[in-house]
mmCIF file of C-alpha atoms and ligand atoms in Angstrom:
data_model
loop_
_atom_site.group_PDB
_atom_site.id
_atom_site.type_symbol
_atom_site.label_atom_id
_atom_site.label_comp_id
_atom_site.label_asym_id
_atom_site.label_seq_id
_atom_site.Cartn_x
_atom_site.Cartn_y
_atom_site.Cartn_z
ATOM 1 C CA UNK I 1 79.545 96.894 -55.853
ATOM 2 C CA UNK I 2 77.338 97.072 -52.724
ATOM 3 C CA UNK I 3 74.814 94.092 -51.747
ATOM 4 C CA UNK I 4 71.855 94.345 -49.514
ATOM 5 C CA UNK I 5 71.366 91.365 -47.620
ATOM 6 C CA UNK I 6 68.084 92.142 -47.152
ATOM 7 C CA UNK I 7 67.279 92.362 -50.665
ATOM 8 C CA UNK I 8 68.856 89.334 -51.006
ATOM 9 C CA UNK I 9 67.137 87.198 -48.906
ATOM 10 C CA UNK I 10 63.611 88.151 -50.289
ATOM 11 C CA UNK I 11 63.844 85.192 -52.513
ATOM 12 C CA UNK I 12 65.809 83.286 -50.103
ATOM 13 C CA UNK I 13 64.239 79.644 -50.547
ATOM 14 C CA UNK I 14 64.241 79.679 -54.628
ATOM 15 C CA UNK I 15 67.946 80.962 -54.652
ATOM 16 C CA UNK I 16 68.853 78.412 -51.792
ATOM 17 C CA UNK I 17 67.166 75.112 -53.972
ATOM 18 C CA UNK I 18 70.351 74.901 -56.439
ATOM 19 C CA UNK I 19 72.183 74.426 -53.063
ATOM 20 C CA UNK I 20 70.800 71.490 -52.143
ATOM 21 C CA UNK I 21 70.940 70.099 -55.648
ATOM 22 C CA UNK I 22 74.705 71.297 -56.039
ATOM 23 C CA UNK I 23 75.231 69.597 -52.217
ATOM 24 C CA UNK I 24 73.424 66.380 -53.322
ATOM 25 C CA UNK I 25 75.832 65.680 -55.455
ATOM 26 C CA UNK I 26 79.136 65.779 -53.763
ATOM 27 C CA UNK I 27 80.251 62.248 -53.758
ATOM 28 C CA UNK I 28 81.553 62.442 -50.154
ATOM 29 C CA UNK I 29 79.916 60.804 -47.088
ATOM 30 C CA UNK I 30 81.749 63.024 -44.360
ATOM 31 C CA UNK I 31 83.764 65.974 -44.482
ATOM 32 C CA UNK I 32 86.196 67.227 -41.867
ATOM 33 C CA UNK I 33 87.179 70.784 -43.062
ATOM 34 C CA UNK I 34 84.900 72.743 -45.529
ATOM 35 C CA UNK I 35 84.584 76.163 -46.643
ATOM 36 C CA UNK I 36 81.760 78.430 -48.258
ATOM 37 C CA UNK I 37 83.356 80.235 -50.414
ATOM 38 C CA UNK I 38 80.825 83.629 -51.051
ATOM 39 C CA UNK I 39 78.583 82.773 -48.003
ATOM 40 C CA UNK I 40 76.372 85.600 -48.859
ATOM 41 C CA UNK I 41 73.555 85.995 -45.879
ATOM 42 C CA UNK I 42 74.543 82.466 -44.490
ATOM 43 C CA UNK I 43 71.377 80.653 -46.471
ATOM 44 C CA UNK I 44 73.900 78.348 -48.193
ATOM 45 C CA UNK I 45 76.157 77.722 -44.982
ATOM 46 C CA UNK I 46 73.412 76.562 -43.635
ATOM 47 C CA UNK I 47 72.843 73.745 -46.131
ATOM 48 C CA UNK I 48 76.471 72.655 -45.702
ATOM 49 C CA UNK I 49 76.342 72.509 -42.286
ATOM 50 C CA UNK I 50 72.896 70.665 -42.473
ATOM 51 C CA UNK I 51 74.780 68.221 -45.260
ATOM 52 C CA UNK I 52 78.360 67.662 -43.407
ATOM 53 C CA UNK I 53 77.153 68.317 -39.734
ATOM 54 C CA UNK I 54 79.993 68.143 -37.231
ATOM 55 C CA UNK I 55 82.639 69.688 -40.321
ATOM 56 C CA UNK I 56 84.813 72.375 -39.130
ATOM 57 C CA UNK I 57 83.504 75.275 -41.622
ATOM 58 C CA UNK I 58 85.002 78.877 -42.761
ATOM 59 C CA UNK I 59 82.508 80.546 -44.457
ATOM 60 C CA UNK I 60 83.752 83.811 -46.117
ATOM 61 C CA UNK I 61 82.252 86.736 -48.498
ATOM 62 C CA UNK I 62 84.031 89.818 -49.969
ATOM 63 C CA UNK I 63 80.952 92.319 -48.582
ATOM 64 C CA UNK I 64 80.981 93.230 -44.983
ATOM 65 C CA UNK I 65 77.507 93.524 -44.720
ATOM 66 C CA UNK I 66 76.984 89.615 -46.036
ATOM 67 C CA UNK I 67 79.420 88.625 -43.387
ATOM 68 C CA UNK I 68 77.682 90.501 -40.475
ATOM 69 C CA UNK I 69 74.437 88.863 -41.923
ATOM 70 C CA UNK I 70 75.821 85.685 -41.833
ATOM 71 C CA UNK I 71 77.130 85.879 -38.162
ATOM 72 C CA UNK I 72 73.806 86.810 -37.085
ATOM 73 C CA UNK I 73 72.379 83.845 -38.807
ATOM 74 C CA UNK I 74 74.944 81.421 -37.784
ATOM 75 C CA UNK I 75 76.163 82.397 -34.797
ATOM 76 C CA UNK I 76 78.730 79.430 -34.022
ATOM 77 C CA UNK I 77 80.436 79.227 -37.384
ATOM 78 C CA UNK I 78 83.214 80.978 -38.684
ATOM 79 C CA UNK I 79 82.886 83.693 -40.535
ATOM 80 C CA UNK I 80 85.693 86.216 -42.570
ATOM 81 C CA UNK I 81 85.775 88.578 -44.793
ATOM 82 C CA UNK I 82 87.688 87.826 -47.655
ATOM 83 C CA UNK I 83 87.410 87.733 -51.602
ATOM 84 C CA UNK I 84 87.632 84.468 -52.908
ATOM 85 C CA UNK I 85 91.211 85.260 -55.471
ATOM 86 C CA UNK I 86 92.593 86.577 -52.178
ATOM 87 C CA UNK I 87 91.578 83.697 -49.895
ATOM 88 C CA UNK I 88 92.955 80.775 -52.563
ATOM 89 C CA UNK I 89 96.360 82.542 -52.774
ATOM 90 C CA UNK I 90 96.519 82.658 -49.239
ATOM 91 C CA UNK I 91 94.952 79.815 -48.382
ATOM 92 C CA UNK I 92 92.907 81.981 -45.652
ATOM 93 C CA UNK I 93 95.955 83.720 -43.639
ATOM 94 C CA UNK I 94 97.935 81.274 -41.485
ATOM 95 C CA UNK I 95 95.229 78.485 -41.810
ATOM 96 C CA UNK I 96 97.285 75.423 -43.380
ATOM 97 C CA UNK I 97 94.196 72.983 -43.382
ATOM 98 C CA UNK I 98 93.321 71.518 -46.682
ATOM 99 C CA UNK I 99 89.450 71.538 -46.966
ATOM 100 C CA UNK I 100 87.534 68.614 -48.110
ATOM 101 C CA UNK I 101 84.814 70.674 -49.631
ATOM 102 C CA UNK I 102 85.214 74.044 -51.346
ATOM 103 C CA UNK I 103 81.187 75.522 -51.791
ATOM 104 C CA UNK I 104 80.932 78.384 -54.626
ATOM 105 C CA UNK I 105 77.100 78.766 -55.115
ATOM 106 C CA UNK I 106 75.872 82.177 -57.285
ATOM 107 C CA UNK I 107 79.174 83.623 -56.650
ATOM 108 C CA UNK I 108 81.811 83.475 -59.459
ATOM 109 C CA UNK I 109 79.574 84.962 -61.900
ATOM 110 C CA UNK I 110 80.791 88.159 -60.145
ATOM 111 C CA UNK I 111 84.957 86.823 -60.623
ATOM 112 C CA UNK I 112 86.576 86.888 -63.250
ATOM 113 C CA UNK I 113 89.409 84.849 -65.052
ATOM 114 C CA UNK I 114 87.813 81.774 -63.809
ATOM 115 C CA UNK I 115 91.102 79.579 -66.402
ATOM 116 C CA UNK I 116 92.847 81.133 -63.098
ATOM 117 C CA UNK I 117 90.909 80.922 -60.953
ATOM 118 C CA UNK I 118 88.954 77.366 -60.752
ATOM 119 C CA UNK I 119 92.564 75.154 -60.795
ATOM 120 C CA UNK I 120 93.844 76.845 -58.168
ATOM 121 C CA UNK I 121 90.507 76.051 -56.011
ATOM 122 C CA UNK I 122 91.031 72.558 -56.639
ATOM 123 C CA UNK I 123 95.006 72.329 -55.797
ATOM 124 C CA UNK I 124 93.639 73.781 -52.334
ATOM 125 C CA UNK I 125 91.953 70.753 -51.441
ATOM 126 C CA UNK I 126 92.794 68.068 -49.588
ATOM 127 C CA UNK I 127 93.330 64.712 -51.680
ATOM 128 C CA UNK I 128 89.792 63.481 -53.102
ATOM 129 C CA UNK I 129 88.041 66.784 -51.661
ATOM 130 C CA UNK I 130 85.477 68.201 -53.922
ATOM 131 C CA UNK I 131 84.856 71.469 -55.494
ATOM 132 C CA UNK I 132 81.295 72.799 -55.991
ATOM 133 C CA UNK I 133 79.942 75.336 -57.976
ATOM 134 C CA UNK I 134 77.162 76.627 -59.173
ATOM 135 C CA UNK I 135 77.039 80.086 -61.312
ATOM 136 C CA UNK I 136 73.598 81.143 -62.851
ATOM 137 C CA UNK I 137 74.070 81.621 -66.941
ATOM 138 C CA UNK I 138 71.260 83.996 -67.272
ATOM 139 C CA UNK I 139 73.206 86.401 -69.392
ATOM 140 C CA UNK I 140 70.951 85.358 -72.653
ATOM 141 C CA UNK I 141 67.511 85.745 -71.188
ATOM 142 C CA UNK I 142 65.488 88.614 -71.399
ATOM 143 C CA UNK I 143 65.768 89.516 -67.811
ATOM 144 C CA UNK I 144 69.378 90.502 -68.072
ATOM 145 C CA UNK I 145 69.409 91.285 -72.490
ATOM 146 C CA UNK I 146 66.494 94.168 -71.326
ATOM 147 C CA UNK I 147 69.374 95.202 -69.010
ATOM 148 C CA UNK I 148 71.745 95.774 -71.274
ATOM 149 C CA UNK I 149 69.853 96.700 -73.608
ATOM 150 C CA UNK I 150 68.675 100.365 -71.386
ATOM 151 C CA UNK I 151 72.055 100.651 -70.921
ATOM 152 C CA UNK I 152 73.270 100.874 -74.405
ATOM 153 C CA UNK I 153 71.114 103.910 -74.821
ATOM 154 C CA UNK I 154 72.661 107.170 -75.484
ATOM 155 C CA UNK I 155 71.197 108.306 -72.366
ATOM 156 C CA UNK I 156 72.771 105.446 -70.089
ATOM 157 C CA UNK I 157 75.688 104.490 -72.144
ATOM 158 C CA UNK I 158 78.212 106.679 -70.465
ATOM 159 C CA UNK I 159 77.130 106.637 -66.836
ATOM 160 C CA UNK I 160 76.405 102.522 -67.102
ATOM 161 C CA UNK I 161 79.993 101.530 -69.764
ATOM 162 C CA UNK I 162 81.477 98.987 -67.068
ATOM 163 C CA UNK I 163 77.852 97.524 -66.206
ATOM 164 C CA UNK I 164 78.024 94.516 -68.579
ATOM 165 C CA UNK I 165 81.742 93.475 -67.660
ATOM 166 C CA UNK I 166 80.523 93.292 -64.305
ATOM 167 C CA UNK I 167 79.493 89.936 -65.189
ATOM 168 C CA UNK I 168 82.316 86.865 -66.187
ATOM 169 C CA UNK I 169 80.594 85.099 -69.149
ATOM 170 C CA UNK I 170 79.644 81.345 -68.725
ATOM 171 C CA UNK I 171 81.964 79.274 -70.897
ATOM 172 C CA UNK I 172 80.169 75.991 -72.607
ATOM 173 C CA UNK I 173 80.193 72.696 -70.333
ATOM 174 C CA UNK I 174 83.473 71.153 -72.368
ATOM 175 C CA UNK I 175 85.388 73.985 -71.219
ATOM 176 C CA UNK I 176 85.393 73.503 -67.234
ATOM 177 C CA UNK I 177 85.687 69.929 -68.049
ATOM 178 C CA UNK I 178 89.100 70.435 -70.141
ATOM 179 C CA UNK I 179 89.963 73.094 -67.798
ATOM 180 C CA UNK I 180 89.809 70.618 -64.901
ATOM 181 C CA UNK I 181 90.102 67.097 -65.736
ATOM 182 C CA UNK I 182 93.794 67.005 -65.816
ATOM 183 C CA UNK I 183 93.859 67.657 -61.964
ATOM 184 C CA UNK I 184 90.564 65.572 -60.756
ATOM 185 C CA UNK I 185 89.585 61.844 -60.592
ATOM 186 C CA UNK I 186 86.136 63.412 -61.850
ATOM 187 C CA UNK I 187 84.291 65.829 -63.377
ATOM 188 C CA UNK I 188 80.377 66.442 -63.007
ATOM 189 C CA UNK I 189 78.729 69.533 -65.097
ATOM 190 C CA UNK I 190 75.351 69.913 -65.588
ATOM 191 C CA UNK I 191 72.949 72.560 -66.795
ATOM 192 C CA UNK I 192 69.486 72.982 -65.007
ATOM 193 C CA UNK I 193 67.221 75.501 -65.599
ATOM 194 C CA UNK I 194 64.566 76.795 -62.583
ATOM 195 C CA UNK I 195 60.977 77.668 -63.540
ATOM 196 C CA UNK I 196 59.740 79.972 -60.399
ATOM 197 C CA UNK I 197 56.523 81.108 -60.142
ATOM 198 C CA UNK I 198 56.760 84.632 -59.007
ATOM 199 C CA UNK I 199 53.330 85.728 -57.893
ATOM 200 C CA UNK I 200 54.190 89.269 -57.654
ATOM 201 C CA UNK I 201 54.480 89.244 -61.420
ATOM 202 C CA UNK I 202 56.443 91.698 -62.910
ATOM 203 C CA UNK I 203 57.395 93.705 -59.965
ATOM 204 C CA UNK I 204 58.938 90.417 -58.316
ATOM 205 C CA UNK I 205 61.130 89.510 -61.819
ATOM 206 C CA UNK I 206 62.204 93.461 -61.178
ATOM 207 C CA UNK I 207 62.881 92.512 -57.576
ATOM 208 C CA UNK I 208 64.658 89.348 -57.919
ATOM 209 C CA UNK I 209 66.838 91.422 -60.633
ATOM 210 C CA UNK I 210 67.337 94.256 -58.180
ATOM 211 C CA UNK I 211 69.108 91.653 -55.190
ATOM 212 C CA UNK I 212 71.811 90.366 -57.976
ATOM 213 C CA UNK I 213 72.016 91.057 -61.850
ATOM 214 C CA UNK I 214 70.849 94.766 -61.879
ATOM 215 C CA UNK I 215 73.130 95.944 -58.833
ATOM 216 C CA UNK I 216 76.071 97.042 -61.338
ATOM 217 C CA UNK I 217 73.328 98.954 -64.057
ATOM 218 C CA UNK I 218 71.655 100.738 -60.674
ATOM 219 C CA UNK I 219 74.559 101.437 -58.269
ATOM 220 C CA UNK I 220 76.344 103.748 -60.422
ATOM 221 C CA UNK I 221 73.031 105.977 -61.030
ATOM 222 C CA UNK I 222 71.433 108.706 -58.385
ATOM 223 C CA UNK I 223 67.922 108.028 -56.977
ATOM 224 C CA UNK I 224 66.042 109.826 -59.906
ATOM 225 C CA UNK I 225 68.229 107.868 -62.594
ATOM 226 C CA UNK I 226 67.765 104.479 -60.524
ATOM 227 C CA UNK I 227 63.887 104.798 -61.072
ATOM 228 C CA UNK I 228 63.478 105.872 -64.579
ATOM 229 C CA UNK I 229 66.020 102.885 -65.119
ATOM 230 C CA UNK I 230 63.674 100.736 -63.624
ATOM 231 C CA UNK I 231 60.638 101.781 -65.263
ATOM 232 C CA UNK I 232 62.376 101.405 -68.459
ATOM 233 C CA UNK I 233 62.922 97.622 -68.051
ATOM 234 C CA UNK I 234 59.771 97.174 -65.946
ATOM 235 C CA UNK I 235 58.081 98.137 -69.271
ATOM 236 C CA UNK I 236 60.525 95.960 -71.587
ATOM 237 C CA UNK I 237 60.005 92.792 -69.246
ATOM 238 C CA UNK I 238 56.395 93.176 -69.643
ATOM 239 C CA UNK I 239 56.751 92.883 -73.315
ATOM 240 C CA UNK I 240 58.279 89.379 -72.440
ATOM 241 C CA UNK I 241 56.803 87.459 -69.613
ATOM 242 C CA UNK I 242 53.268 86.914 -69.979
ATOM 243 C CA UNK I 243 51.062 86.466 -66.625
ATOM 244 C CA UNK I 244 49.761 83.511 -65.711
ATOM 245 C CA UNK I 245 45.994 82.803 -65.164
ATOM 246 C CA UNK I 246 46.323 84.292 -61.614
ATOM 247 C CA UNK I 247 48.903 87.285 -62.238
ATOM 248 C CA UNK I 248 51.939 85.088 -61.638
ATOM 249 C CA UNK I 249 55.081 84.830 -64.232
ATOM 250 C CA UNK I 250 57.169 82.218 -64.637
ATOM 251 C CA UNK I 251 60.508 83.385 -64.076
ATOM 252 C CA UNK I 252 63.842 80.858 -65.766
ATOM 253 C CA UNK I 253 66.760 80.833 -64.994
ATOM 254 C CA UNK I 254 69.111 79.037 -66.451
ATOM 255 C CA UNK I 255 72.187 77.961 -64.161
ATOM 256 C CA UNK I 256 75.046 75.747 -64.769
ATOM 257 C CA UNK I 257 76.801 73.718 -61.782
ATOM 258 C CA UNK I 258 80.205 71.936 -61.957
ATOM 259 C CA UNK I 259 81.638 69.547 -58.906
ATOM 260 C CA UNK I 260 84.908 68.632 -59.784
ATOM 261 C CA UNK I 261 86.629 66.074 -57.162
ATOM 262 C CA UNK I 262 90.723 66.316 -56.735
ATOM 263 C CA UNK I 263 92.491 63.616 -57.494
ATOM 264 C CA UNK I 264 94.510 61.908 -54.882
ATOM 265 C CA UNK I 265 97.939 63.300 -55.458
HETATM 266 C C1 SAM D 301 74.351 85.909 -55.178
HETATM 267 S S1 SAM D 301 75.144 85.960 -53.602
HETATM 268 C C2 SAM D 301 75.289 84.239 -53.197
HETATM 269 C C3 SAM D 301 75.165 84.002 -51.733
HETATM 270 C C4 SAM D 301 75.058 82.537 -51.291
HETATM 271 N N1 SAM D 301 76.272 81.803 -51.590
HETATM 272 C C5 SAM D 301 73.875 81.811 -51.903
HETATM 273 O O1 SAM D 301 74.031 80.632 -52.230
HETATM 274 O O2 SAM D 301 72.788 82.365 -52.028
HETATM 275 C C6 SAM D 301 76.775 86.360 -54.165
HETATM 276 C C7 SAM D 301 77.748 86.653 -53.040
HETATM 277 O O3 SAM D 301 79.064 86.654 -53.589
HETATM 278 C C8 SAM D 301 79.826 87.601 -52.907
HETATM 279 N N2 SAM D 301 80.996 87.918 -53.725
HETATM 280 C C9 SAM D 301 81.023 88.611 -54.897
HETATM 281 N N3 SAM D 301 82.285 88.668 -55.357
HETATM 282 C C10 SAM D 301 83.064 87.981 -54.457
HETATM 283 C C11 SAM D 301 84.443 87.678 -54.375
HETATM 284 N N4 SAM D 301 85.283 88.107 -55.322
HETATM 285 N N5 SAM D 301 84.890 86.946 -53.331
HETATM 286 C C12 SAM D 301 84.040 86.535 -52.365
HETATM 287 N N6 SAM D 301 82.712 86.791 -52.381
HETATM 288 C C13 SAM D 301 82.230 87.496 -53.420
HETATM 289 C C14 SAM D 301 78.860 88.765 -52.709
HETATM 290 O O4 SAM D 301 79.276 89.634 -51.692
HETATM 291 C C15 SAM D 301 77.564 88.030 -52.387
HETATM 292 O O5 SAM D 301 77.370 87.858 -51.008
#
């Protein structure tokens, strides 16, 4: 699946705020070793390096392009490309060093097998170190059902069959909290869900869609396919977000954050 970081980045500071929510809740005063796990264009390196300055800091993402992105932004830290199921089996190549914080923010969404996945993220840290994640759980609203929805058509339904299993599916609160409580001191999950104002309207819902959710439905289609595609759900979504007074629409979306701290073993 390819990412544009430049895409990305056009809604930079509303997909950055969870950050700083997710960060503000890490019950850690310092941090010597800590890792981004998904960096993405470096936006939520940046907030934790700004939240455990002076931490030693890998910051990784599976898409060259985020990486290069990210080196531009952030210039001294370190930066590899890896994907996230590789890096926890190999604990980052010949790097030994438990981390004290493991960052996942709008990334895991895109990994699957996360009963896998998430306990093996926490036996990486260091004794007491804290795992952080935030996924969005978006797949009910209509900007992602309209989605699906064009792609179920007889028309798409071919061309777009692995588009919706690009996505893992959220699991209910209980379930990352049975899943792992048995190997932390604590467990914090919480559900929040972000009203933005997007004063583009429409077009900006279609944009904010284009930089995550809508990349597997377009990537497989050719130019002419991409933009009936889009007209199709520019038209649905306009059946379903009503402007504002001045033209805005108020965009939710609906994300779910765990922080689950190790215990000391
Ligand atoms: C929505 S962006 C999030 C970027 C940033 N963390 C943020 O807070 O805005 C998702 C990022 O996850 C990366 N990604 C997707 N699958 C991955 C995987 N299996 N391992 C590592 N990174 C992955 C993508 O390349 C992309 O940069």
């Amino acid at each position: 699946m390819r990412w544009s970081a430049a895409r990305y980045v056009t809604f930079e500071a509303e997909r950055t705020r969870p950050v700083y929510d997710l960060l503000a809740t890490v019950p850690l005063d310092t941090a010597a070793y800590v890792i981004d796990a998904g960096c993405g264009p470096g936006n939520s390196t940046e907030a934790l390096i700004a939240r455990f300055p002076g931490a030693s800091i890998l910051a990784f993402d599976s898409s060259a392009e985020m990486c290069a992105e990210a080196r531009r932004r952030l210039p001294s830290a370190r930066v590899e490309q890896w994907r996230v199921e590789a890096w926890v089996n190999t604990g980052g190549g010949v790097d030994l060093r438990r981390p004290d914080v493991i960052l996942s923010n709008a990334v895991l969404q895109w990994v699957p097998d996360h009963a896998v996945l998430l306990p093996k993220l926490v036996d990486r840290l260091a004794p007491g170190g804290v795992l952080a994640l935030q996924v969005p759980d978006n797949l009910a609203e209509q900007s992602h059902v309209f989605m699906e929805e064009i792609a179920a058509e007889p028309e798409w339904a071919r061309l777009l069959r692995f588009a919706t299993a690009a996505r893992t599916r959220i699991e209910p609160a209980e379930y990352y909290v049975r899943l792992l409580r048995p190997r932390c001191s604590d467990v914090f999950v919480w559900r929040t869900t972000y009203y933005h104002e997007l004063r583009g309207g429409i077009a900006d819902v279609v944009e904010w869609m284009r930089g995550t959710g809508l990349r597997p439905f377009l990537d497989p289609l050719d130019e002419e396919g991409r933009s009936r595609f889009l007209k199709a759900y520019h038209r649905k979504l306009e059946t379903a977000y009503a402007p504002l007074d001045n033209g805005s629409v108020l965009f939710a979306m609906p994300r779910l954050f765990v922080v689950a701290v190790a215990a000391n073993r």
